[in-house]
Every structure is written in C-alpha cells, then in structure tokens.
Short mmCIF file of C-alpha atoms and ligand atoms in Angstrom, two decimals:
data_model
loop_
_atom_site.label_atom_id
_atom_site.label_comp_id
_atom_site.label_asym_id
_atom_site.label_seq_id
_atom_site.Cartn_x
_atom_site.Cartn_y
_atom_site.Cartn_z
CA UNK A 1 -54.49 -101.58 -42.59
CA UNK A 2 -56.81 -100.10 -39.37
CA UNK A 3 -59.67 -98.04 -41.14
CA UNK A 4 -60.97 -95.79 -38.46
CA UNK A 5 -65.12 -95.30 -38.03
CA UNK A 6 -65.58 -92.42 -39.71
CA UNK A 7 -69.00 -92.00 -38.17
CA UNK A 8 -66.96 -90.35 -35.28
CA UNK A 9 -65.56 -87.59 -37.16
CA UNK A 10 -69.28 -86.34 -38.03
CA UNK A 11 -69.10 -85.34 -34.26
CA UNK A 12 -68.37 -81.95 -32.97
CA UNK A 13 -65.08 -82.02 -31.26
CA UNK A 14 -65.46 -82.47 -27.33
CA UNK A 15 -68.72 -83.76 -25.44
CA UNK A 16 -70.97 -80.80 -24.32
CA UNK A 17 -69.47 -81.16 -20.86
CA UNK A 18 -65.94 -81.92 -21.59
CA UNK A 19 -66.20 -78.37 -23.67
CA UNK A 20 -68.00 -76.49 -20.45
CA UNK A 21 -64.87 -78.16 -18.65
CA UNK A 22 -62.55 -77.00 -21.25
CA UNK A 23 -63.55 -73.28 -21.31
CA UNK A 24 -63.69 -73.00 -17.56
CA UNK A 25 -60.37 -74.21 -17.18
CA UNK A 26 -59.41 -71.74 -19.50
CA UNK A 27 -60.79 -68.72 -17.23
CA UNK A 28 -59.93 -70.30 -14.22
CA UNK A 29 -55.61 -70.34 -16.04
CA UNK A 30 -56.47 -67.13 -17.62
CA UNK A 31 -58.29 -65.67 -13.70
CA UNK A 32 -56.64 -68.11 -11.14
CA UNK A 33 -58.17 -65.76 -8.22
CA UNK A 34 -61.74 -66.15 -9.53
CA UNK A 35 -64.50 -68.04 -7.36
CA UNK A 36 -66.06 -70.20 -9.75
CA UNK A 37 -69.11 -71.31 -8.62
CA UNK A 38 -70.12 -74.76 -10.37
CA UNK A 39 -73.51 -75.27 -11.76
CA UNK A 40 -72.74 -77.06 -15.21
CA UNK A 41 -72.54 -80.42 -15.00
CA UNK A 42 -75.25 -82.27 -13.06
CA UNK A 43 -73.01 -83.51 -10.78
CA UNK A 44 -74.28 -84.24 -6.53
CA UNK A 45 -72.38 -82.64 -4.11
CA UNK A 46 -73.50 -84.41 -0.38
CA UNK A 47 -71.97 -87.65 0.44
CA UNK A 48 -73.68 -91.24 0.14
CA UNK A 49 -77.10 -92.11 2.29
CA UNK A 50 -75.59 -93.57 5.73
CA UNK A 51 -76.95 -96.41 4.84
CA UNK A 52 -75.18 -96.71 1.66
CA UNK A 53 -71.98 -96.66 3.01
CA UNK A 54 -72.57 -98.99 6.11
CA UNK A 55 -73.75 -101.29 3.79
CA UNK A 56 -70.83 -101.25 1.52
CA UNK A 57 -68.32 -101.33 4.52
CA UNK A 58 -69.86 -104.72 5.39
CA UNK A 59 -69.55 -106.12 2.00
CA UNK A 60 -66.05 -105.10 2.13
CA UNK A 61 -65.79 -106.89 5.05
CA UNK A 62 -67.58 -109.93 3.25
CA UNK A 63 -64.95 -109.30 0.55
CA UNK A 64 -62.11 -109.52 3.01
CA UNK A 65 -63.03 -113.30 4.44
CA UNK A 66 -62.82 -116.34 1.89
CA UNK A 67 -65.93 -117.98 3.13
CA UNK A 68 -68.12 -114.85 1.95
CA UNK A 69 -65.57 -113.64 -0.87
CA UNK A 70 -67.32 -112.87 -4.03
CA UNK A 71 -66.06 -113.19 -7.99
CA UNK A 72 -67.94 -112.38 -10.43
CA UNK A 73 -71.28 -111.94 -9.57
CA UNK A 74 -74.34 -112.74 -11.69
CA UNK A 75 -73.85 -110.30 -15.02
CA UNK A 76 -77.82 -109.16 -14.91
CA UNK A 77 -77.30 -108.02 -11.33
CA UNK A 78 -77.67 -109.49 -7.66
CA UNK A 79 -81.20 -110.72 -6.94
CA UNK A 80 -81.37 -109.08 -3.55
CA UNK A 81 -80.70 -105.79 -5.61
CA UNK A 82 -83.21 -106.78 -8.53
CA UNK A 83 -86.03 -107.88 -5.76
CA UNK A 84 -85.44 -104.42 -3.87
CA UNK A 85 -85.96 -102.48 -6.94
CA UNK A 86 -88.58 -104.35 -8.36
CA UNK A 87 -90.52 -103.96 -4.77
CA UNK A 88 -89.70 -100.37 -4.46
CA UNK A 89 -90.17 -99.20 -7.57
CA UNK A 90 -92.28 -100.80 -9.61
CA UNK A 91 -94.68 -103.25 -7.23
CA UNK A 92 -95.64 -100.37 -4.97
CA UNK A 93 -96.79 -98.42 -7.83
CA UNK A 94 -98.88 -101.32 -9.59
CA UNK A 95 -96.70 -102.40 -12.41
CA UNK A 96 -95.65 -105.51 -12.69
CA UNK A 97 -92.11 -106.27 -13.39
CA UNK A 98 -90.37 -109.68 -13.25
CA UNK A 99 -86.74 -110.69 -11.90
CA UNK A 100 -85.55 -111.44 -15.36
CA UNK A 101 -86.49 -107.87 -17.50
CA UNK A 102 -84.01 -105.94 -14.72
CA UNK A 103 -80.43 -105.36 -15.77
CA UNK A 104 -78.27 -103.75 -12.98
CA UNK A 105 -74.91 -101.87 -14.99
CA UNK A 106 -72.56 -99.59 -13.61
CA UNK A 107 -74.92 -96.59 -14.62
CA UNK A 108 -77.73 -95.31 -17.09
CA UNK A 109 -75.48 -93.54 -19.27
CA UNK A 110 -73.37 -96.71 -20.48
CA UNK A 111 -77.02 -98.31 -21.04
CA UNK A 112 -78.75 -95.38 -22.85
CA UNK A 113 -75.66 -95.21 -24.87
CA UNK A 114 -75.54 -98.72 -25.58
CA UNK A 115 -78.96 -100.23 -26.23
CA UNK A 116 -78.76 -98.18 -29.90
CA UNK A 117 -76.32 -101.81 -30.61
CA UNK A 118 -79.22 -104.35 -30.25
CA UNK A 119 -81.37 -102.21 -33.39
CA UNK A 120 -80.72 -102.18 -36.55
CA UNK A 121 -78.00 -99.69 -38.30
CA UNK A 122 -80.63 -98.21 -40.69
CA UNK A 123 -83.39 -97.72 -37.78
CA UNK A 124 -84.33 -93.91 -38.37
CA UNK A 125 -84.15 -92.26 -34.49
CA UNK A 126 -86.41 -89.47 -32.93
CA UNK A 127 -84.95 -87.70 -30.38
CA UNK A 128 -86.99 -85.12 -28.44
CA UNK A 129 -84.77 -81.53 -29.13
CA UNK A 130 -83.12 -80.27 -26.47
CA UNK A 131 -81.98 -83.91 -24.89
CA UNK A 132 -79.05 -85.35 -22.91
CA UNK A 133 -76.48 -85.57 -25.73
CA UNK A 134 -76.20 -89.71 -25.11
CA UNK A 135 -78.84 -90.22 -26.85
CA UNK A 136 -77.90 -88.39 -29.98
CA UNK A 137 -73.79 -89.26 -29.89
CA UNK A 138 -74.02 -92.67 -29.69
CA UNK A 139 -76.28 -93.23 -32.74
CA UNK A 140 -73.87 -90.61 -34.96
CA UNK A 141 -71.11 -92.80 -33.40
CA UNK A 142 -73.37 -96.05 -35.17
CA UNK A 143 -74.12 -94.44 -37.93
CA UNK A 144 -77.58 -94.23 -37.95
CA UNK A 145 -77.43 -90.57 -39.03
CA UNK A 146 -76.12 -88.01 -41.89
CA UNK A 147 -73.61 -85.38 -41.62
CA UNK A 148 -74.32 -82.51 -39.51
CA UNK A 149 -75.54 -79.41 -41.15
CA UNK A 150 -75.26 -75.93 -40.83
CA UNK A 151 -78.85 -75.80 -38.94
CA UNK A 152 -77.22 -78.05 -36.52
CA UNK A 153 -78.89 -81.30 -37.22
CA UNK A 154 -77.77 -84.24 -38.29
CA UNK A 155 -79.21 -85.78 -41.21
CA UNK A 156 -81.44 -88.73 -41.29
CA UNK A 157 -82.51 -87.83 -37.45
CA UNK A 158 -86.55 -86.89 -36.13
CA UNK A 159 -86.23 -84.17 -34.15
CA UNK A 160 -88.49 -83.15 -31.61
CA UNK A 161 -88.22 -79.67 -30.79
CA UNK A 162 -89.87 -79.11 -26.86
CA UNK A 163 -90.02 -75.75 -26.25
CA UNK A 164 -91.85 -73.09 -24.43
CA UNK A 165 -93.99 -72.93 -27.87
CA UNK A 166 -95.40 -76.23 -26.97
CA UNK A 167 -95.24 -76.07 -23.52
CA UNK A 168 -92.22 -78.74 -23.50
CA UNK A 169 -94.73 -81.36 -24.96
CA UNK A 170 -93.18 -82.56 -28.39
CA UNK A 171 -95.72 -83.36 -31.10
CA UNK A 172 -95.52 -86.93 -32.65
CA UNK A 173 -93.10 -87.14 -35.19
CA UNK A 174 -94.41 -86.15 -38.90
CA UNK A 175 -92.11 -89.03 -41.00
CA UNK A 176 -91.59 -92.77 -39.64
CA UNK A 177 -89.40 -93.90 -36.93
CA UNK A 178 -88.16 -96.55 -35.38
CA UNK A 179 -86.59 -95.79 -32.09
CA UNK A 180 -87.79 -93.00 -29.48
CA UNK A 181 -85.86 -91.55 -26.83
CA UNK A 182 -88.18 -89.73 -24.33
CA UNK A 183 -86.35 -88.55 -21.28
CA UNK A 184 -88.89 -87.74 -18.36
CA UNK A 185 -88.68 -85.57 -15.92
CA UNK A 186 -86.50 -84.16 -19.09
CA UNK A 187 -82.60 -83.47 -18.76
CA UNK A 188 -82.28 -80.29 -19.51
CA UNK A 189 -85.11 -78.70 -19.44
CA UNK A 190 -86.60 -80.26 -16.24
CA UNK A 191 -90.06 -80.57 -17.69
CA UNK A 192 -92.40 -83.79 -17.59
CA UNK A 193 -94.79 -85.14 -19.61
CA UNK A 194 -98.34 -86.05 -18.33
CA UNK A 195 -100.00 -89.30 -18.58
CA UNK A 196 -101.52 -88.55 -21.36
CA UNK A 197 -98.85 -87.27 -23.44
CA UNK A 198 -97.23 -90.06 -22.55
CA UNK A 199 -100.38 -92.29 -23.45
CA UNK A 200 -99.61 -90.63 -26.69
CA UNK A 201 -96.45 -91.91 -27.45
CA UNK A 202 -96.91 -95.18 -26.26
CA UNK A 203 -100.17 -95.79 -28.70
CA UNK A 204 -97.74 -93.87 -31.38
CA UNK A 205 -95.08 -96.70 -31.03
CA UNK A 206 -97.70 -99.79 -30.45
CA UNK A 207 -99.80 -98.51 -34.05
CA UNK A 208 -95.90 -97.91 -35.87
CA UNK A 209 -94.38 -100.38 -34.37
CA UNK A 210 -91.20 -98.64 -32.95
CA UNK A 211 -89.54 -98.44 -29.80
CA UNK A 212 -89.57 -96.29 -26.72
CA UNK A 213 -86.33 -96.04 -24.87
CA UNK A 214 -87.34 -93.98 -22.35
CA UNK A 215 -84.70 -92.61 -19.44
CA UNK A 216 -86.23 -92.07 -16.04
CA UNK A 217 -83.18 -91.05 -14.26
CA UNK A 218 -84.52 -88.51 -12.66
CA UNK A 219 -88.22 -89.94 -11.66
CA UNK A 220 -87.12 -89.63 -7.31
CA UNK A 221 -87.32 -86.20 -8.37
CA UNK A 222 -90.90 -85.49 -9.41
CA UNK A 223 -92.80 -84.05 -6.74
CA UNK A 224 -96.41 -83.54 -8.52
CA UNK A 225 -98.50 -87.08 -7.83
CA UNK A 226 -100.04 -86.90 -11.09
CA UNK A 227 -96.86 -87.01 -12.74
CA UNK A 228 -95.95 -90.37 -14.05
CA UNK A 229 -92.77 -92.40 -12.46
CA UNK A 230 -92.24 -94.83 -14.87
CA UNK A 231 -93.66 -95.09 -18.70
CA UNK A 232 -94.71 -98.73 -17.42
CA UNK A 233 -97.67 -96.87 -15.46
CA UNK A 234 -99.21 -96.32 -19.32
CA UNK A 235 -101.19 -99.10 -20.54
CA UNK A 236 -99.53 -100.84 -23.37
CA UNK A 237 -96.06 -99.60 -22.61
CA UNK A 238 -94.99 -103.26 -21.32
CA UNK A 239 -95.32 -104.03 -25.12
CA UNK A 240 -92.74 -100.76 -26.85
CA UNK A 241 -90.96 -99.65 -23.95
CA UNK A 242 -87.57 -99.78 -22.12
CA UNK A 243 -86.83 -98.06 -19.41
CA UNK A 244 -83.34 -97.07 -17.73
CA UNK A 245 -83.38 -95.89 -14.14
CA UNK A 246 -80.18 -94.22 -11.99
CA UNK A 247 -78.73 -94.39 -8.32
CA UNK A 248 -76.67 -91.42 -9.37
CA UNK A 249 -78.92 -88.17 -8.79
CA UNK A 250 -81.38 -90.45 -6.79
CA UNK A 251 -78.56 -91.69 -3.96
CA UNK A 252 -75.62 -89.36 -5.00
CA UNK A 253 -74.20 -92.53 -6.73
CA UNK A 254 -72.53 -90.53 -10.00
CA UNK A 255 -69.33 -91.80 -8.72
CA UNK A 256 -70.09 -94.67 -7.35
CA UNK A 257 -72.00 -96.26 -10.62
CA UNK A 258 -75.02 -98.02 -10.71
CA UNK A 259 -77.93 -97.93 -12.77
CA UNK A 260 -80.47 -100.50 -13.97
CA UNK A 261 -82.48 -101.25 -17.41
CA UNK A 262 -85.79 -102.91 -17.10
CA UNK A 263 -87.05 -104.65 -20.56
CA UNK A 264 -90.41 -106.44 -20.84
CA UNK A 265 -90.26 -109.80 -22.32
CA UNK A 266 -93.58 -108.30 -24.41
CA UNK A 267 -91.23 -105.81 -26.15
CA UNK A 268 -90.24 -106.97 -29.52
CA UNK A 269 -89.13 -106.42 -32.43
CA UNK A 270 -88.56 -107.49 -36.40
CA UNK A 271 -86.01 -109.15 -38.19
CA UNK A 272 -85.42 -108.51 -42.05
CA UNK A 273 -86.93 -111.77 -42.54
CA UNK A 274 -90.48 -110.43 -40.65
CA UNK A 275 -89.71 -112.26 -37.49
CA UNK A 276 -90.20 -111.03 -34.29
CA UNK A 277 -87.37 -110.97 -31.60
CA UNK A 278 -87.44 -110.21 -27.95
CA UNK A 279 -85.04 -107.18 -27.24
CA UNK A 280 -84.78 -108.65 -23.74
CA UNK A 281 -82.94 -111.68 -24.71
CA UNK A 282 -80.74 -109.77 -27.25
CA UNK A 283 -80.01 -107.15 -24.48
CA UNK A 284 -79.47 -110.19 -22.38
CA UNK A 285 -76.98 -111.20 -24.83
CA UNK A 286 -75.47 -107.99 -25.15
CA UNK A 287 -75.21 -107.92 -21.11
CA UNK A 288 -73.63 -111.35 -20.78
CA UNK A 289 -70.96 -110.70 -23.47
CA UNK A 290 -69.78 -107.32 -23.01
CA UNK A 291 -70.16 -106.70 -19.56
CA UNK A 292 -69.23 -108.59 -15.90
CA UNK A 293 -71.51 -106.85 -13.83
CA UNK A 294 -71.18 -104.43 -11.38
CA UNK A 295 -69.19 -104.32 -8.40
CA UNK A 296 -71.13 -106.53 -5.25
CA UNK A 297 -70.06 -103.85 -3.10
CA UNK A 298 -72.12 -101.11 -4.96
CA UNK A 299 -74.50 -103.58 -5.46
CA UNK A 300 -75.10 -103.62 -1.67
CA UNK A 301 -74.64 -100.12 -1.26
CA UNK A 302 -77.57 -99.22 -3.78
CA UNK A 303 -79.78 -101.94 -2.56
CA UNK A 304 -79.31 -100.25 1.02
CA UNK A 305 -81.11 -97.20 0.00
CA UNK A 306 -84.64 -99.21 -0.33
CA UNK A 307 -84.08 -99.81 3.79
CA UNK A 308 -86.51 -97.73 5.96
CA UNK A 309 -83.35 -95.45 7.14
CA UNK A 310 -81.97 -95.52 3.26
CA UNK A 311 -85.27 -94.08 2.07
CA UNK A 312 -85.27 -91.58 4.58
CA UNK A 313 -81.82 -90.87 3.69
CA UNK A 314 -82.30 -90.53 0.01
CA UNK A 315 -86.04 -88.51 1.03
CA UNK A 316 -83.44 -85.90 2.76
CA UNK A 317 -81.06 -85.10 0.39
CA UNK A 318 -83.21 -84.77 -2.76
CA UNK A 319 -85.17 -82.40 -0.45
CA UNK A 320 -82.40 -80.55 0.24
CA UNK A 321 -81.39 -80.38 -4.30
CA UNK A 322 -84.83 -79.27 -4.69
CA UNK A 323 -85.02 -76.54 -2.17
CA UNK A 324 -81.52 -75.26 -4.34
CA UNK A 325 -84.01 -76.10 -7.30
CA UNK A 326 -86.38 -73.46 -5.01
CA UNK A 327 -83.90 -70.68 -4.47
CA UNK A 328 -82.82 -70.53 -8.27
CA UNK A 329 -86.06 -70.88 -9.82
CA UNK A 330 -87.83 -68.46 -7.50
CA UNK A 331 -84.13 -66.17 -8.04
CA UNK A 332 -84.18 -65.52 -11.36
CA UNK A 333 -87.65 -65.30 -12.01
CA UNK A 334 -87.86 -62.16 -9.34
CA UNK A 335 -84.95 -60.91 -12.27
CA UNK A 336 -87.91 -61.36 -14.52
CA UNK A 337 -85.90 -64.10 -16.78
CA UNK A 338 -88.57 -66.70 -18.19
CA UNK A 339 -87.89 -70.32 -15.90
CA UNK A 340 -89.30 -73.72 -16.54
CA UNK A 341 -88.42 -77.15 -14.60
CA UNK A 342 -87.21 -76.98 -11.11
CA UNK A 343 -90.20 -78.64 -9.56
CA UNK A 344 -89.99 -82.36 -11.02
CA UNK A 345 -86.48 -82.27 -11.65
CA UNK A 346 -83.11 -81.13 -10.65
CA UNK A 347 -82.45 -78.36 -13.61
CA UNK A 348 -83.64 -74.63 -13.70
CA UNK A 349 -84.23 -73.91 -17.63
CA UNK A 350 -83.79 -70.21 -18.69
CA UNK A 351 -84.23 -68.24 -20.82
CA UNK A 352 -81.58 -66.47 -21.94
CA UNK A 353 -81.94 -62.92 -21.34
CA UNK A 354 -82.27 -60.28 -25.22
CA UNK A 355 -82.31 -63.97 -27.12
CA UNK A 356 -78.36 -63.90 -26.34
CA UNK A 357 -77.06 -67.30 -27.66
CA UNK A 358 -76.17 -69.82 -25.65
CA UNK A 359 -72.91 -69.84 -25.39
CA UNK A 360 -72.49 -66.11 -25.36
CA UNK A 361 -74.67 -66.21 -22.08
CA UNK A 362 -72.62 -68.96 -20.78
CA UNK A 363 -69.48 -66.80 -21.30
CA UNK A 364 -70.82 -64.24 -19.56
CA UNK A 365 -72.11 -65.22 -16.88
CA UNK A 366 -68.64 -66.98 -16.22
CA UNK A 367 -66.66 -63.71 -16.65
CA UNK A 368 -69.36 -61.32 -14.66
CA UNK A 369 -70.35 -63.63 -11.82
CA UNK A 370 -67.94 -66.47 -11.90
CA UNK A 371 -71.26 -68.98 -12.62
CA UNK A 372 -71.25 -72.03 -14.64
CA UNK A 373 -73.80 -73.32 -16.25
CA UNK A 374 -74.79 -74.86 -19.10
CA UNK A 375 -75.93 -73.49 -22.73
CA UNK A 376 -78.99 -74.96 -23.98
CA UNK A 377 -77.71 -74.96 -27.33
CA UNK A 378 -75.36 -78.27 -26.31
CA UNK A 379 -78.91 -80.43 -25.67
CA UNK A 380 -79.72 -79.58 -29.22
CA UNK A 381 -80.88 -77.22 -31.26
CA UNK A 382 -83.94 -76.01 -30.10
CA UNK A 383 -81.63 -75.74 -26.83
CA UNK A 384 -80.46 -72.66 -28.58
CA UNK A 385 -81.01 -69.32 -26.59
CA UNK A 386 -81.90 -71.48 -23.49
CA UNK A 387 -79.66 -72.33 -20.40
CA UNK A 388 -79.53 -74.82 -18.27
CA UNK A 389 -78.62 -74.50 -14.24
CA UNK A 390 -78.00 -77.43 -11.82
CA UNK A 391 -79.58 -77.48 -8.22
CA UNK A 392 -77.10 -80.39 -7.14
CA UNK A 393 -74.50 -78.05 -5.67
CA UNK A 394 -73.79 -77.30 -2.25
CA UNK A 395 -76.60 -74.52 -0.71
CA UNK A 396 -74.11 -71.70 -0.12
CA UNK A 397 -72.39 -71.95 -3.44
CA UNK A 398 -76.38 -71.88 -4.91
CA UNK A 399 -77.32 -69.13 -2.49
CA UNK A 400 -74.33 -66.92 -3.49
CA UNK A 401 -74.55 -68.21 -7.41
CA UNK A 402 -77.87 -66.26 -7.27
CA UNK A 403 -76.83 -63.06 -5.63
CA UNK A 404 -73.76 -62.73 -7.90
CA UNK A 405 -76.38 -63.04 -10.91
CA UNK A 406 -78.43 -60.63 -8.95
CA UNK A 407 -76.15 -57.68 -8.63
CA UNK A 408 -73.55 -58.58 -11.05
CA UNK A 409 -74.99 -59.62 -13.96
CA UNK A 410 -75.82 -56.47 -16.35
CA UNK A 411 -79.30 -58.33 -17.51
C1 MLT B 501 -75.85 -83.75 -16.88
O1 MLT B 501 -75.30 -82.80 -16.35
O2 MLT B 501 -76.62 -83.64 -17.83
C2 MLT B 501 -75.57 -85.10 -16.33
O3 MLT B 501 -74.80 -85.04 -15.20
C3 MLT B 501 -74.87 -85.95 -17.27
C4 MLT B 501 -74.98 -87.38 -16.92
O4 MLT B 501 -75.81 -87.80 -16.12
O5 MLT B 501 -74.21 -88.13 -17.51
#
C-alpha cells in the first residue's frame, strides 16, 4: 500500500502565487471587462538581452549539425558558462571562487528548494519572516517542522521577523539552529543588509556551527556601492555559506531557466558520528544523480550576457525595472503610505493603509483599481499588514497602476 507524505498536508492549500492567480482569475470570470493590471508575481516583462538570443540561435545552429551536436552536457554546468560567471561575478569583486564550487541548474528556485535534501531531517531552520515562501515549503514538505498554528507558524521553525521595527535587520536567533536562509537584497520586502549585519551572521554560523544558505537572486539589482553583492565579500563566509544566484530577474531568464549555486569546498558539515563532510561533494552528488543539466542552448544564452554588448544589455533593462521601482515608490509615498525597498531591489513594500490585512488590501485594490499585487502576509507572518508590488511590468501598465491607486483607491 502507497502511504502518502503527510508532511504535505501541514501546507496551506495553493502556493502564495498560485492563490494570487486563483483569485484574480476569479474577478477577471466574475468582471471579464476589467483591465487588470499585473503587479503580483515577480515576473519580467521585456524580451531577452540581444545578445542572449543571438547566442542561443547559434547554438541551435550548433545543435542542428552532427559535428557540433551536443548530448548531455556536463551535469555541474558548461565551463565556458562557469569561467564567465566566476570572472564576472565573483573575480572582479575580489572573491575567490573555483570552477568546481559552481553548479549551473535550470534556476534558483529548484536549488533553494532543494539543498534542504543534503541536511539532516531534524536540522532546526531559521528563516528571516517575511521570505520567499521556497524556503519555508520545502522544509514543511521534509519535515523539518511542526504543524502550523493558529499564529501562523509552523512549529519547530526560528523565525526572524524583519520589519520596519528593526529597520528590516533581523536579530540573531534566540534558540539554536542549524540552517539559515538570508535572502539579500530581500524578496519581498526589497531591503538589504549591510556588511556588517551580514558580518553578523556569518560569525553567528562560524561560532554555532550552522549553515548560511543565502539567495542573491536579486544582487544586479542593488544600486548602493556599499551594499554587499555576494555574502562571499564577508570574511569567513567561504567557511558557512552557500550562495544561489539567478539569470531570471538579472537577464529576463524566468522562462528561459537558469540559475547557478556556488559552494565552497571550506563549507562543511557533521555527521552523527562527529565527522565532518563537505556539502559540496554531497551537493555534487545530489547534482549528478537527480539532475542532467541544463539545456547547452540556455547555457550559451546566459553566458552571452557577460559579453561587453550583453552587459550593456542587461545594464539597460534593469535600469529601465528600477525606474518602474522609481515611479511606484516615489507614487505612493506622495499618497503618504509608508514604502521601503525599491532602491536595491525590484519590490516596493507597503504598508498597508488603517493596518488593513493583507489580503483584504489585496482584494481591494483588485476590485477598486484593477491592481495586483501581492499581500505581505503570504511571505510570512510578520508579512502581515504589508504588501508587496513588482516593478518588472511594462512602464505604462506601472505608470497607469499608480494613477488608478491615485484617484481610485478610497485610502
Ligand atoms: C516572486 O514573485 O516572488 C518571484 O517571482 C518568485 C520566484 O522567483 O520564483
């Protein structure tokens, strides 16, 4: 007889976005003349850098002649992929990184969702509260947590509130854990973390001996120089930290896939039995087993954006998602709501206006101006009485998105 893991029925019913989805279809049947302007899901909206796609119509080409035909390719990712990113990313800012801690996967999401499989069942996770869901789901999924109560945690799980109390600069946790997941420049709340908060964490998990995982997937969005890139720029973090980086809201790859973990031979850690284990050669494991590798063609299309005109490329549209990042952060705050993010990162945090819950704001704000966004209280919940707007759409939709709030909106 199939038993089924009941870990999954601790879950609320639909993913945060597959719910956004669900209710929107539901005004759109219930309104079919409505013009719903989209700013839920952090989802791009302009086409692939140039470069991207000439690349990838050559390695189509490649694909279509048997003396450059490609199988499978390497599982941990092309090296002409792995040197580009190691170049562009890490060598230019000082850190060194070598061929064999870089994983290329078919995007940040599978990896952040995965990596909880190379730990141990009973490692206790902190997550910093209000996070991308991943984090959170994929550990109930493991069972690494309790039930979920009625405050909306689930048991057995360090949360870290981040808040405008703290200034969105969670304090270290106050029981032991083993497994951190930072997310910086944050998703949703579009805050980052200094280097010395993050010096903070990283001395936290070398004196407790836990793990960082920290997701970066927004870092070609930071526009303050002070503001770290990578954790890797913190002394000591080659020794506690992995790191998982994204061509999705960096090169508009979200459909495309591709994303890449990096893992420091240095980072280990313990067996039952007291011995010490890199996680780079069970993640290597993991890799080789589970997973093929990604397609050459993306492959080639994401290495194509580290080209002079690729950069250029990529420079132009995040320019163009943060002057959307601009127009609704500079928007609502002349409605007097309460903002935060929007400067190193693609999402506009708000308050919700009178402490109205989440999702009562997001209903409302889809029935009085036909705007979708997100409710904070889906991150988590200190998310609750928050909400969470997306500066990937297209400029007119964001433009008009903002008047509509403006005039129809009764704040
Ligand atoms: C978001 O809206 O938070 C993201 O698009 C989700 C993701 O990257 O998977």
């Amino acid at each position: 007889m199939a038993y089924i893991n009941e870990n999954y029925l601790k879950l609320p019913g639909n993913y945060l976005f597959a719910e956004v989805a669900r209710r929107v279809a539901a005004y759109r049947e219930a309104h079919p003349d409505a013009d719903i302007i989209r700013l839920g899901i952090g989802d791009v909206t302009l086409p692939l850098p140039a470069a991207s796609i000439a690349a990838m119509h050559a390695a189509v080409d490649e694909m279509a002649k048997k003396e450059t035909f490609r199988g499978y390719g390497p599982e941990q990712g092309y090296d002409f992929l792995i040197e580009a990113i190691i170049e562009n990313n890490y060598t230019s800012r000082g850190i060194t990184v070598s061929p064999d801690e870089v994983f290329v996967s078919d995007g940040s999401k599978s990896d952040c969702g995965n990596i909880q499989e190379i730990f141990s069942t009973d490692s206790v996770i902190a997550i910093t509260d209000p996070v991308y869901p991943v984090y959170l789901d994929t550990n109930v999924m493991a069972g690494r947590t309790g039930a979920l109560g009625a405050d909306g945690r689930f048991a057995g799980v360090a949360y870290l509130p981040s808040t405008q109390a703290n200034n969105f600069a969670p304090a270290l946790p106050d029981q032991p854990v083993d497994m951190i997941y930072l997310c910086c420049p944050n998703n949703p709340t579009g805050t980052t973390l200094s280097k010395d908060e993050l010096k903070k964490w990283v001395d936290y998990a070398r004196e407790n001996d836990a793990v960082i995982l920290f997701d970066a997937a927004y870092a070609a969005y930071i526009t303050e120089p002070d503001v770290p890139r990578s954790i890797y720029e913190i002394d000591g973090a080659r020794d506690v930290a992995i790191e998982f980086r994204s061509f999705s809201k960096t090169a508009g790859f979200t459909g495309t896939r591709c994303g890449y973990t990096v893992i420091p031979k240095t980072v280990t850690a313990k067996a039952k039995d007291g011995s010490r284990h890199p996680l780079n050669a069970l993640w290597s494991r993991r890799h080789s087993t589970k997973f093929n590798g990604t397609a050459y063609i993306v492959q080639r299309g994401a290495a194509a954006i580290y080209t002079a005109e690729g950069q250029k490329q990529v420079a132009e549209n995040i320019a163009y998602y943060m002057e959307n990042a601009r127009i609704i952060r500079e928007g609502l705050s002349a409605l007097g709501l309460s903002v935060f993010g929007g400067v190193n990162a693609p999402y506009i945090w708000l308050k919700t206006p009178n402490n109205l819950p989440s999702w009562e704001f997001f209903d409302k704000l889809l029935h009085e101006a036909n705007v979708v966004g997100t409710p904070g209280a889906g991150f988590g919940p200190s998310g609750e009485g928050y909400f969470r707007l997306t500066a990937f759409g297209d400029r007119q939709a964001t433009e008009k998105a903002i008047a509509r709030i403006r005039e129809k909106l009764a704040l």
